[in-house]
Amino acid sequence: MRDRVRAADGRHLMVERLGDPRGRPVFLLHGTPGSRLGPAPRGMVLYQRHTQLIAYDRPGYGGSDRHEGRRISDVVEDVRAIADSLGLERFAVVGRSGGAPHALACAALMPERITRTAALVGLAPWGAAGLDWFEGMAASNVLAYSTAAADPDGLAESFIVRSAQIRQDPVRLLDDLRRELTDSDRLVVNDVGIRSMLLRNYSEGLRTSAYGWIDDAIAFCRPWGFEPARIGGRVMLWHGEKDVFSPVGHSRWLAGQIPGATTVLEPAAAHFDALSVLPRVLDWLLDDREHPDLPARAAAPGG
């Protein structure tokens, strides 16, 4: 089911609901670049868990209006507006990759409405004390984030050109990524179903402009608007130790900041392995026990 929701400041947000419409609600915050059509567990997986998944295009992506100059913390008012429009009082949140810092913002700034939070293969705040932010990071991301911090106008120019090329040929983004994929990531991306889903995801995310991608990158390299150390709810951090797009050191740093965080680091996994862990993470998010473990592996997500 697809909806257009009006944010508090009048912008429109494009929202997609998946799974059981009467099920327990979980917000899924997409990666960078990405859209509401990004990786998600199959409908069967959601119905088995009596779960409704709410995904939406972050401002500037797909069908959502841009919010120029947004910070990571601005996600909270958008999620609140969507939840209010759907009549959802309390819900869980999971963010993957670029969505992970936004999920943590919800945990920090909307604790009265968040039941549990999961942040998969995410980033730590820019300038985090004691963290070498670029250690283990692929050269393309080092260049992008360095430019975002030092020359945001230059980043915008380069991403506008790159997005136009991707709109003409969405395979280009996967081909660009392929040069830096680990063996583990390459196995995931070579799956025909996942590759098709990723192409739809990127195509929709960049369909109208490059500004969702631009604004995400700039927001990661500026103050986030909250301190991870002040997150008091139940949080899971999941990361593959071979990740080169958002290195595992970022989750290790966050684990040292967020009180009582459940941290799962998988030695053989990389960035795109987070797709297959989503059903297990849903189980954790919806578990009522005080200290549940991450369940055993389940089926990989489909389109």
PDB file of C-alpha atoms in Angstrom:
ATOM      1  CA  MET A   1       0.000   0.000   0.000  1.00  0.00           C
ATOM      2  CA  ARG A   2       1.352   3.402  -0.990  1.00  0.00           C
ATOM      3  CA  ASP A   3       0.572   6.741   0.686  1.00  0.00           C
ATOM      4  CA  ARG A   4       1.659  10.366   0.414  1.00  0.00           C
ATOM      5  CA  VAL A   5       2.028  11.905   3.856  1.00  0.00           C
ATOM      6  CA  ARG A   6       2.403  15.595   4.618  1.00  0.00           C
ATOM      7  CA  ALA A   7       5.283  16.444   6.963  1.00  0.00           C
ATOM      8  CA  ALA A   8       4.962  19.084   9.683  1.00  0.00           C
ATOM      9  CA  ASP A   9       6.486  21.762   7.421  1.00  0.00           C
ATOM     10  CA  GLY A  10       4.244  20.928   4.434  1.00  0.00           C
ATOM     11  CA  ARG A  11       6.612  18.691   2.480  1.00  0.00           C
ATOM     12  CA  HIS A  12       5.238  15.450   1.042  1.00  0.00           C
ATOM     13  CA  LEU A  13       6.740  12.060   1.884  1.00  0.00           C
ATOM     14  CA  MET A  14       6.181   8.928  -0.207  1.00  0.00           C
ATOM     15  CA  VAL A  15       5.411   5.959   2.039  1.00  0.00           C
ATOM     16  CA  GLU A  16       5.148   2.230   1.280  1.00  0.00           C
ATOM     17  CA  ARG A  17       3.557  -0.305   3.638  1.00  0.00           C
ATOM     18  CA  LEU A  18       4.441  -3.980   3.275  1.00  0.00           C
ATOM     19  CA  GLY A  19       3.260  -7.140   4.954  1.00  0.00           C
ATOM     20  CA  ASP A  20       0.350  -7.549   7.375  1.00  0.00           C
ATOM     21  CA  PRO A  21      -1.603  -4.241   7.542  1.00  0.00           C
ATOM     22  CA  ARG A  22      -2.777  -5.167  11.052  1.00  0.00           C
ATOM     23  CA  GLY A  23       0.605  -6.461  12.164  1.00  0.00           C
ATOM     24  CA  ARG A  24       3.116  -5.026  14.584  1.00  0.00           C
ATOM     25  CA  PRO A  25       4.725  -1.931  13.021  1.00  0.00           C
ATOM     26  CA  VAL A  26       8.393  -1.596  12.109  1.00  0.00           C
ATOM     27  CA  PHE A  27       9.866   1.378  10.259  1.00  0.00           C
ATOM     28  CA  LEU A  28      12.586   0.414   7.754  1.00  0.00           C
ATOM     29  CA  LEU A  29      14.945   3.299   6.900  1.00  0.00           C
ATOM     30  CA  HIS A  30      16.718   2.776   3.576  1.00  0.00           C
ATOM     31  CA  GLY A  31      20.363   3.069   2.604  1.00  0.00           C
ATOM     32  CA  THR A  32      22.332   5.723   0.701  1.00  0.00           C
ATOM     33  CA  PRO A  33      21.440   6.147  -2.098  1.00  0.00           C
ATOM     34  CA  GLY A  34      18.115   4.358  -1.908  1.00  0.00           C
ATOM     35  CA  SER A  35      14.360   4.492  -1.693  1.00  0.00           C
ATOM     36  CA  ARG A  36      11.300   2.877  -0.142  1.00  0.00           C
ATOM     37  CA  LEU A  37      11.706   0.098  -2.756  1.00  0.00           C
ATOM     38  CA  GLY A  38      14.997  -1.044  -1.245  1.00  0.00           C
ATOM     39  CA  PRO A  39      15.885  -4.320   0.481  1.00  0.00           C
ATOM     40  CA  ALA A  40      13.077  -5.734   2.621  1.00  0.00           C
ATOM     41  CA  PRO A  41      12.013  -9.209   3.781  1.00  0.00           C
ATOM     42  CA  ARG A  42       9.526 -11.021   1.560  1.00  0.00           C
ATOM     43  CA  GLY A  43       5.816 -10.571   2.206  1.00  0.00           C
ATOM     44  CA  MET A  44       5.580 -14.171   3.437  1.00  0.00           C
ATOM     45  CA  VAL A  45       8.258 -13.457   6.059  1.00  0.00           C
ATOM     46  CA  LEU A  46       6.321 -10.392   7.254  1.00  0.00           C
ATOM     47  CA  TYR A  47       2.964 -12.202   7.428  1.00  0.00           C
ATOM     48  CA  GLN A  48       4.520 -15.091   9.351  1.00  0.00           C
ATOM     49  CA  ARG A  49       5.710 -12.557  11.914  1.00  0.00           C
ATOM     50  CA  HIS A  50       2.409 -10.604  11.908  1.00  0.00           C
ATOM     51  CA  THR A  51       4.426  -7.544  10.924  1.00  0.00           C
ATOM     52  CA  GLN A  52       3.745  -4.455   8.872  1.00  0.00           C
ATOM     53  CA  LEU A  53       6.863  -2.768   7.492  1.00  0.00           C
ATOM     54  CA  ILE A  54       6.747   0.980   6.831  1.00  0.00           C
ATOM     55  CA  ALA A  55       9.333   2.308   4.388  1.00  0.00           C
ATOM     56  CA  TYR A  56       9.501   5.805   2.940  1.00  0.00           C
ATOM     57  CA  ASP A  57      11.693   7.877   0.659  1.00  0.00           C
ATOM     58  CA  ARG A  58      13.898  10.196   2.706  1.00  0.00           C
ATOM     59  CA  PRO A  59      13.600  13.842   1.589  1.00  0.00           C
ATOM     60  CA  GLY A  60      14.976  14.364  -1.910  1.00  0.00           C
ATOM     61  CA  TYR A  61      14.697  10.700  -2.904  1.00  0.00           C
ATOM     62  CA  GLY A  62      12.008   9.166  -5.115  1.00  0.00           C
ATOM     63  CA  GLY A  63       8.610  10.693  -4.438  1.00  0.00           C
ATOM     64  CA  SER A  64       9.544  12.736  -1.333  1.00  0.00           C
ATOM     65  CA  ASP A  65      10.121  16.483  -1.426  1.00  0.00           C
ATOM     66  CA  ARG A  66      13.593  17.754  -0.624  1.00  0.00           C
ATOM     67  CA  HIS A  67      14.447  19.160   2.817  1.00  0.00           C
ATOM     68  CA  GLU A  68      17.470  21.317   2.044  1.00  0.00           C
ATOM     69  CA  GLY A  69      20.073  21.503   4.810  1.00  0.00           C
ATOM     70  CA  ARG A  70      18.548  18.631   6.769  1.00  0.00           C
ATOM     71  CA  ARG A  71      20.394  17.033   9.663  1.00  0.00           C
ATOM     72  CA  ILE A  72      20.261  13.391  10.719  1.00  0.00           C
ATOM     73  CA  SER A  73      18.019  14.392  13.622  1.00  0.00           C
ATOM     74  CA  ASP A  74      15.401  15.855  11.247  1.00  0.00           C
ATOM     75  CA  VAL A  75      14.296  12.310  10.433  1.00  0.00           C
ATOM     76  CA  VAL A  76      12.417  12.219  13.729  1.00  0.00           C
ATOM     77  CA  GLU A  77       9.709  14.686  12.716  1.00  0.00           C
ATOM     78  CA  ASP A  78       9.182  12.888   9.405  1.00  0.00           C
ATOM     79  CA  VAL A  79       8.834   9.484  11.088  1.00  0.00           C
ATOM     80  CA  ARG A  80       6.524  11.039  13.664  1.00  0.00           C
ATOM     81  CA  ALA A  81       4.311  12.540  10.913  1.00  0.00           C
ATOM     82  CA  ILE A  82       4.075   9.177   9.121  1.00  0.00           C
ATOM     83  CA  ALA A  83       3.329   7.282  12.331  1.00  0.00           C
ATOM     84  CA  ASP A  84       0.636   9.808  13.273  1.00  0.00           C
ATOM     85  CA  SER A  85      -0.955   9.558   9.830  1.00  0.00           C
ATOM     86  CA  LEU A  86      -1.126   5.762  10.175  1.00  0.00           C
ATOM     87  CA  GLY A  87      -2.396   5.852  13.756  1.00  0.00           C
ATOM     88  CA  LEU A  88       0.724   4.162  15.141  1.00  0.00           C
ATOM     89  CA  GLU A  89       1.564   5.077  18.722  1.00  0.00           C
ATOM     90  CA  ARG A  90       4.572   2.789  19.282  1.00  0.00           C
ATOM     91  CA  PHE A  91       6.801   0.987  16.795  1.00  0.00           C
ATOM     92  CA  ALA A  92      10.259  -0.434  16.188  1.00  0.00           C
ATOM     93  CA  VAL A  93      12.835   1.065  13.817  1.00  0.00           C
ATOM     94  CA  VAL A  94      15.579  -0.537  11.738  1.00  0.00           C
ATOM     95  CA  GLY A  95      18.008   1.327   9.517  1.00  0.00           C
ATOM     96  CA  ARG A  96      20.506  -0.199   7.118  1.00  0.00           C
ATOM     97  CA  SER A  97      23.698   1.555   5.951  1.00  0.00           C
ATOM     98  CA  GLY A  98      22.778   5.239   5.457  1.00  0.00           C
ATOM     99  CA  GLY A  99      19.502   4.574   7.266  1.00  0.00           C
ATOM    100  CA  ALA A 100      21.281   3.386  10.431  1.00  0.00           C
ATOM    101  CA  PRO A 101      22.220   6.831  11.825  1.00  0.00           C
ATOM    102  CA  HIS A 102      18.644   7.951  11.168  1.00  0.00           C
ATOM    103  CA  ALA A 103      17.314   4.954  13.123  1.00  0.00           C
ATOM    104  CA  LEU A 104      19.584   5.904  16.038  1.00  0.00           C
ATOM    105  CA  ALA A 105      18.215   9.458  15.882  1.00  0.00           C
ATOM    106  CA  CYS A 106      14.714   8.068  16.410  1.00  0.00           C
ATOM    107  CA  ALA A 107      15.934   6.058  19.395  1.00  0.00           C
ATOM    108  CA  ALA A 108      17.614   9.115  20.902  1.00  0.00           C
ATOM    109  CA  LEU A 109      14.962  11.759  20.250  1.00  0.00           C
ATOM    110  CA  MET A 110      11.654   9.846  20.260  1.00  0.00           C
ATOM    111  CA  PRO A 111      12.165   7.270  23.041  1.00  0.00           C
ATOM    112  CA  GLU A 112       8.536   7.414  24.168  1.00  0.00           C
ATOM    113  CA  ARG A 113       7.399   5.906  20.855  1.00  0.00           C
ATOM    114  CA  ILE A 114      10.242   3.539  19.931  1.00  0.00           C
ATOM    115  CA  THR A 115      10.084  -0.019  21.249  1.00  0.00           C
ATOM    116  CA  ARG A 116      13.432  -1.226  19.864  1.00  0.00           C
ATOM    117  CA  THR A 117      16.014  -0.027  17.351  1.00  0.00           C
ATOM    118  CA  ALA A 118      18.413  -1.850  15.042  1.00  0.00           C
ATOM    119  CA  ALA A 119      21.279  -0.179  13.163  1.00  0.00           C
ATOM    120  CA  LEU A 120      22.871  -2.371  10.484  1.00  0.00           C
ATOM    121  CA  VAL A 121      26.255  -1.594   8.850  1.00  0.00           C
ATOM    122  CA  GLY A 122      25.952   2.042   9.895  1.00  0.00           C
ATOM    123  CA  LEU A 123      28.285   4.992  10.356  1.00  0.00           C
ATOM    124  CA  ALA A 124      29.443   6.735  13.524  1.00  0.00           C
ATOM    125  CA  PRO A 125      29.224  10.532  13.867  1.00  0.00           C
ATOM    126  CA  TRP A 126      31.712  12.600  11.906  1.00  0.00           C
ATOM    127  CA  GLY A 127      34.673  13.506  14.107  1.00  0.00           C
ATOM    128  CA  ALA A 128      33.885  10.824  16.703  1.00  0.00           C
ATOM    129  CA  ALA A 129      36.572  11.012  19.383  1.00  0.00           C
ATOM    130  CA  GLY A 130      38.952   8.064  19.274  1.00  0.00           C
ATOM    131  CA  LEU A 131      37.734   6.756  15.894  1.00  0.00           C
ATOM    132  CA  ASP A 132      39.707   6.878  12.653  1.00  0.00           C
ATOM    133  CA  TRP A 133      36.606   7.564  10.574  1.00  0.00           C
ATOM    134  CA  PHE A 134      38.177   6.500   7.258  1.00  0.00           C
ATOM    135  CA  GLU A 135      40.084   3.420   8.440  1.00  0.00           C
ATOM    136  CA  GLY A 136      39.193   0.445   6.231  1.00  0.00           C
ATOM    137  CA  MET A 137      36.876   2.500   4.001  1.00  0.00           C
ATOM    138  CA  ALA A 138      36.755   2.091   0.203  1.00  0.00           C
ATOM    139  CA  ALA A 139      38.441   4.873  -1.758  1.00  0.00           C
ATOM    140  CA  SER A 140      35.205   6.014  -3.426  1.00  0.00           C
ATOM    141  CA  ASN A 141      33.526   6.654  -0.058  1.00  0.00           C
ATOM    142  CA  VAL A 142      36.624   8.342   1.366  1.00  0.00           C
ATOM    143  CA  LEU A 143      36.546  10.751  -1.579  1.00  0.00           C
ATOM    144  CA  ALA A 144      32.779  11.349  -1.351  1.00  0.00           C
ATOM    145  CA  TYR A 145      32.713  12.051   2.395  1.00  0.00           C
ATOM    146  CA  SER A 146      35.907  14.119   2.321  1.00  0.00           C
ATOM    147  CA  THR A 147      34.342  16.264  -0.398  1.00  0.00           C
ATOM    148  CA  ALA A 148      31.023  16.469   1.443  1.00  0.00           C
ATOM    149  CA  ALA A 149      32.827  17.848   4.495  1.00  0.00           C
ATOM    150  CA  ALA A 150      35.203  20.243   2.744  1.00  0.00           C
ATOM    151  CA  ASP A 151      33.370  21.236  -0.443  1.00  0.00           C
ATOM    152  CA  PRO A 152      29.642  20.430  -0.329  1.00  0.00           C
ATOM    153  CA  ASP A 153      28.990  22.412  -3.522  1.00  0.00           C
ATOM    154  CA  GLY A 154      31.625  20.340  -5.295  1.00  0.00           C
ATOM    155  CA  LEU A 155      30.022  17.143  -4.008  1.00  0.00           C
ATOM    156  CA  ALA A 156      26.633  18.317  -5.286  1.00  0.00           C
ATOM    157  CA  GLU A 157      28.039  18.999  -8.751  1.00  0.00           C
ATOM    158  CA  SER A 158      29.680  15.575  -8.989  1.00  0.00           C
ATOM    159  CA  PHE A 159      26.632  13.694  -7.659  1.00  0.00           C
ATOM    160  CA  ILE A 160      24.282  15.537 -10.028  1.00  0.00           C
ATOM    161  CA  VAL A 161      26.378  14.393 -12.980  1.00  0.00           C
ATOM    162  CA  ARG A 162      26.710  10.860 -11.631  1.00  0.00           C
ATOM    163  CA  SER A 163      22.979  10.595 -10.881  1.00  0.00           C
ATOM    164  CA  ALA A 164      22.090  11.680 -14.409  1.00  0.00           C
ATOM    165  CA  GLN A 165      24.307   8.909 -15.762  1.00  0.00           C
ATOM    166  CA  ILE A 166      22.701   6.367 -13.406  1.00  0.00           C
ATOM    167  CA  ARG A 167      19.189   7.442 -14.443  1.00  0.00           C
ATOM    168  CA  GLN A 168      20.119   6.673 -18.053  1.00  0.00           C
ATOM    169  CA  ASP A 169      21.729   3.362 -17.085  1.00  0.00           C
ATOM    170  CA  PRO A 170      20.989   2.152 -13.512  1.00  0.00           C
ATOM    171  CA  VAL A 171      23.392  -0.776 -13.953  1.00  0.00           C
ATOM    172  CA  ARG A 172      26.178   1.812 -13.885  1.00  0.00           C
ATOM    173  CA  LEU A 173      25.939   2.222 -10.110  1.00  0.00           C
ATOM    174  CA  LEU A 174      26.265  -1.515  -9.515  1.00  0.00           C
ATOM    175  CA  ASP A 175      29.147  -1.663 -11.980  1.00  0.00           C
ATOM    176  CA  ASP A 176      30.863   1.216 -10.158  1.00  0.00           C
ATOM    177  CA  LEU A 177      30.383  -0.575  -6.825  1.00  0.00           C
ATOM    178  CA  ARG A 178      31.644  -3.862  -8.230  1.00  0.00           C
ATOM    179  CA  ARG A 179      35.223  -2.548  -8.369  1.00  0.00           C
ATOM    180  CA  GLU A 180      35.297  -2.321  -4.582  1.00  0.00           C
ATOM    181  CA  LEU A 181      33.046  -5.221  -3.557  1.00  0.00           C
ATOM    182  CA  THR A 182      34.513  -7.889  -1.309  1.00  0.00           C
ATOM    183  CA  ASP A 183      34.074 -11.516  -2.363  1.00  0.00           C
ATOM    184  CA  SER A 184      31.197 -11.836   0.106  1.00  0.00           C
ATOM    185  CA  ASP A 185      29.429  -8.746  -1.245  1.00  0.00           C
ATOM    186  CA  ARG A 186      29.942  -9.906  -4.815  1.00  0.00           C
ATOM    187  CA  LEU A 187      28.141 -13.172  -4.065  1.00  0.00           C
ATOM    188  CA  VAL A 188      25.149 -11.248  -2.711  1.00  0.00           C
ATOM    189  CA  VAL A 189      24.961  -8.709  -5.541  1.00  0.00           C
ATOM    190  CA  ASN A 190      25.347 -11.404  -8.209  1.00  0.00           C
ATOM    191  CA  ASP A 191      22.059 -12.993  -7.115  1.00  0.00           C
ATOM    192  CA  VAL A 192      19.575 -12.223  -9.910  1.00  0.00           C
ATOM    193  CA  GLY A 193      16.685 -11.332  -7.582  1.00  0.00           C
ATOM    194  CA  ILE A 194      18.769  -9.081  -5.335  1.00  0.00           C
ATOM    195  CA  ARG A 195      20.422  -7.393  -8.304  1.00  0.00           C
ATOM    196  CA  SER A 196      17.007  -6.663  -9.847  1.00  0.00           C
ATOM    197  CA  MET A 197      15.728  -5.263  -6.552  1.00  0.00           C
ATOM    198  CA  LEU A 198      18.800  -3.048  -6.115  1.00  0.00           C
ATOM    199  CA  LEU A 199      18.361  -1.634  -9.612  1.00  0.00           C
ATOM    200  CA  ARG A 200      14.715  -0.740  -8.872  1.00  0.00           C
ATOM    201  CA  ASN A 201      15.787   0.753  -5.577  1.00  0.00           C
ATOM    202  CA  TYR A 202      18.498   2.993  -7.034  1.00  0.00           C
ATOM    203  CA  SER A 203      16.383   3.960 -10.054  1.00  0.00           C
ATOM    204  CA  GLU A 204      13.517   5.117  -7.846  1.00  0.00           C
ATOM    205  CA  GLY A 205      15.796   6.866  -5.361  1.00  0.00           C
ATOM    206  CA  LEU A 206      17.446   8.982  -8.071  1.00  0.00           C
ATOM    207  CA  ARG A 207      14.388   9.269 -10.325  1.00  0.00           C
ATOM    208  CA  THR A 208      13.642  12.946  -9.659  1.00  0.00           C
ATOM    209  CA  SER A 209      17.006  14.357  -8.548  1.00  0.00           C
ATOM    210  CA  ALA A 210      20.338  13.690  -6.862  1.00  0.00           C
ATOM    211  CA  TYR A 211      19.473  15.727  -3.774  1.00  0.00           C
ATOM    212  CA  GLY A 212      18.501  12.878  -1.472  1.00  0.00           C
ATOM    213  CA  TRP A 213      21.961  11.378  -2.028  1.00  0.00           C
ATOM    214  CA  ILE A 214      23.685  14.762  -1.743  1.00  0.00           C
ATOM    215  CA  ASP A 215      21.875  15.760   1.440  1.00  0.00           C
ATOM    216  CA  ASP A 216      22.512  12.366   3.066  1.00  0.00           C
ATOM    217  CA  ALA A 217      26.265  12.576   2.424  1.00  0.00           C
ATOM    218  CA  ILE A 218      26.506  16.136   3.738  1.00  0.00           C
ATOM    219  CA  ALA A 219      24.415  15.311   6.817  1.00  0.00           C
ATOM    220  CA  PHE A 220      26.717  12.403   7.748  1.00  0.00           C
ATOM    221  CA  CYS A 221      29.660  14.837   7.813  1.00  0.00           C
ATOM    222  CA  ARG A 222      28.010  17.463  10.018  1.00  0.00           C
ATOM    223  CA  PRO A 223      26.755  17.369  13.624  1.00  0.00           C
ATOM    224  CA  TRP A 224      23.941  14.840  13.839  1.00  0.00           C
ATOM    225  CA  GLY A 225      21.797  16.744  16.341  1.00  0.00           C
ATOM    226  CA  PHE A 226      21.994  14.114  19.102  1.00  0.00           C
ATOM    227  CA  GLU A 227      24.552  12.162  21.127  1.00  0.00           C
ATOM    228  CA  PRO A 228      24.535   8.351  20.791  1.00  0.00           C
ATOM    229  CA  ALA A 229      25.575   8.112  24.427  1.00  0.00           C
ATOM    230  CA  ARG A 230      22.163   9.482  25.436  1.00  0.00           C
ATOM    231  CA  ILE A 231      20.222   6.633  23.794  1.00  0.00           C
ATOM    232  CA  GLY A 232      18.476   4.767  26.584  1.00  0.00           C
ATOM    233  CA  GLY A 233      16.299   2.208  24.813  1.00  0.00           C
ATOM    234  CA  ARG A 234      17.084  -1.269  23.497  1.00  0.00           C
ATOM    235  CA  VAL A 235      19.433  -1.064  20.520  1.00  0.00           C
ATOM    236  CA  MET A 236      21.081  -3.675  18.304  1.00  0.00           C
ATOM    237  CA  LEU A 237      24.186  -2.906  16.263  1.00  0.00           C
ATOM    238  CA  TRP A 238      24.931  -5.412  13.483  1.00  0.00           C
ATOM    239  CA  HIS A 239      28.023  -5.260  11.292  1.00  0.00           C
ATOM    240  CA  GLY A 240      30.073  -7.472   9.000  1.00  0.00           C
ATOM    241  CA  GLU A 241      33.752  -7.208   9.856  1.00  0.00           C
ATOM    242  CA  LYS A 242      34.751  -7.200   6.168  1.00  0.00           C
ATOM    243  CA  ASP A 243      32.620  -4.142   5.333  1.00  0.00           C
ATOM    244  CA  VAL A 244      34.539  -1.573   3.253  1.00  0.00           C
ATOM    245  CA  PHE A 245      31.680   0.878   2.628  1.00  0.00           C
ATOM    246  CA  SER A 246      30.951   1.608   6.303  1.00  0.00           C
ATOM    247  CA  PRO A 247      33.778  -0.088   8.211  1.00  0.00           C
ATOM    248  CA  VAL A 248      33.137  -2.163  11.326  1.00  0.00           C
ATOM    249  CA  GLY A 249      35.074   0.306  13.482  1.00  0.00           C
ATOM    250  CA  HIS A 250      32.037   2.590  13.322  1.00  0.00           C
ATOM    251  CA  SER A 251      29.782   0.043  15.047  1.00  0.00           C
ATOM    252  CA  ARG A 252      32.538  -0.798  17.533  1.00  0.00           C
ATOM    253  CA  TRP A 253      32.705   2.900  18.441  1.00  0.00           C
ATOM    254  CA  LEU A 254      28.913   3.135  18.753  1.00  0.00           C
ATOM    255  CA  ALA A 255      28.885   0.007  20.933  1.00  0.00           C
ATOM    256  CA  GLY A 256      31.176   1.803  23.358  1.00  0.00           C
ATOM    257  CA  GLN A 257      28.837   4.795  23.474  1.00  0.00           C
ATOM    258  CA  ILE A 258      25.303   3.393  23.594  1.00  0.00           C
ATOM    259  CA  PRO A 259      24.534   1.980  27.045  1.00  0.00           C
ATOM    260  CA  GLY A 260      23.526  -1.681  26.970  1.00  0.00           C
ATOM    261  CA  ALA A 261      23.603  -2.017  23.172  1.00  0.00           C
ATOM    262  CA  THR A 262      23.404  -5.555  21.773  1.00  0.00           C
ATOM    263  CA  THR A 263      26.317  -5.817  19.344  1.00  0.00           C
ATOM    264  CA  VAL A 264      26.623  -8.519  16.681  1.00  0.00           C
ATOM    265  CA  LEU A 265      29.836  -8.529  14.618  1.00  0.00           C
ATOM    266  CA  GLU A 266      30.089 -11.278  12.002  1.00  0.00           C
ATOM    267  CA  PRO A 267      33.708 -12.034  10.965  1.00  0.00           C
ATOM    268  CA  ALA A 268      32.944 -13.418   7.484  1.00  0.00           C
ATOM    269  CA  ALA A 269      30.281 -10.861   6.512  1.00  0.00           C
ATOM    270  CA  ALA A 270      30.551  -7.594   4.585  1.00  0.00           C
ATOM    271  CA  HIS A 271      28.240  -4.692   3.712  1.00  0.00           C
ATOM    272  CA  PHE A 272      25.571  -6.365   1.580  1.00  0.00           C
ATOM    273  CA  ASP A 273      25.308  -9.357   3.919  1.00  0.00           C
ATOM    274  CA  ALA A 274      23.046  -7.092   5.987  1.00  0.00           C
ATOM    275  CA  LEU A 275      20.289  -7.896   3.468  1.00  0.00           C
ATOM    276  CA  SER A 276      20.073 -11.538   4.532  1.00  0.00           C
ATOM    277  CA  VAL A 277      20.044 -10.714   8.245  1.00  0.00           C
ATOM    278  CA  LEU A 278      16.898  -8.549   8.068  1.00  0.00           C
ATOM    279  CA  PRO A 279      14.415 -11.372   8.950  1.00  0.00           C
ATOM    280  CA  ARG A 280      16.505 -12.278  12.006  1.00  0.00           C
ATOM    281  CA  VAL A 281      16.659  -8.641  13.035  1.00  0.00           C
ATOM    282  CA  LEU A 282      12.864  -8.408  12.753  1.00  0.00           C
ATOM    283  CA  ASP A 283      12.602 -11.307  15.199  1.00  0.00           C
ATOM    284  CA  TRP A 284      14.816  -9.413  17.646  1.00  0.00           C
ATOM    285  CA  LEU A 285      12.922  -6.159  17.198  1.00  0.00           C
ATOM    286  CA  LEU A 286       9.590  -7.832  17.937  1.00  0.00           C
ATOM    287  CA  ASP A 287      10.745 -10.070  20.801  1.00  0.00           C
ATOM    288  CA  ASP A 288       9.190  -9.131  24.154  1.00  0.00           C
ATOM    289  CA  ARG A 289      11.884 -10.757  26.248  1.00  0.00           C
ATOM    290  CA  GLU A 290      14.285  -8.572  28.191  1.00  0.00           C
ATOM    291  CA  HIS A 291      17.515  -9.840  26.564  1.00  0.00           C
ATOM    292  CA  PRO A 292      16.777 -11.927  23.450  1.00  0.00           C
ATOM    293  CA  ASP A 293      19.598 -13.277  21.305  1.00  0.00           C
ATOM    294  CA  LEU A 294      19.738 -12.708  17.567  1.00  0.00           C
ATOM    295  CA  PRO A 295      17.997 -15.801  16.109  1.00  0.00           C
ATOM    296  CA  ALA A 296      19.621 -18.240  13.717  1.00  0.00           C
ATOM    297  CA  ARG A 297      19.867 -17.399  10.031  1.00  0.00           C
ATOM    298  CA  ALA A 298      16.649 -17.222   7.991  1.00  0.00           C
ATOM    299  CA  ALA A 299      15.893 -16.931   4.299  1.00  0.00           C
ATOM    300  CA  ALA A 300      17.407 -14.053   2.340  1.00  0.00           C
ATOM    301  CA  PRO A 301      15.111 -11.146   1.405  1.00  0.00           C
ATOM    302  CA  GLY A 302      13.566 -10.872  -1.993  1.00  0.00           C
ATOM    303  CA  GLY A 303      12.322  -7.944  -4.069  1.00  0.00           C
TER     304      GLY A 303
END
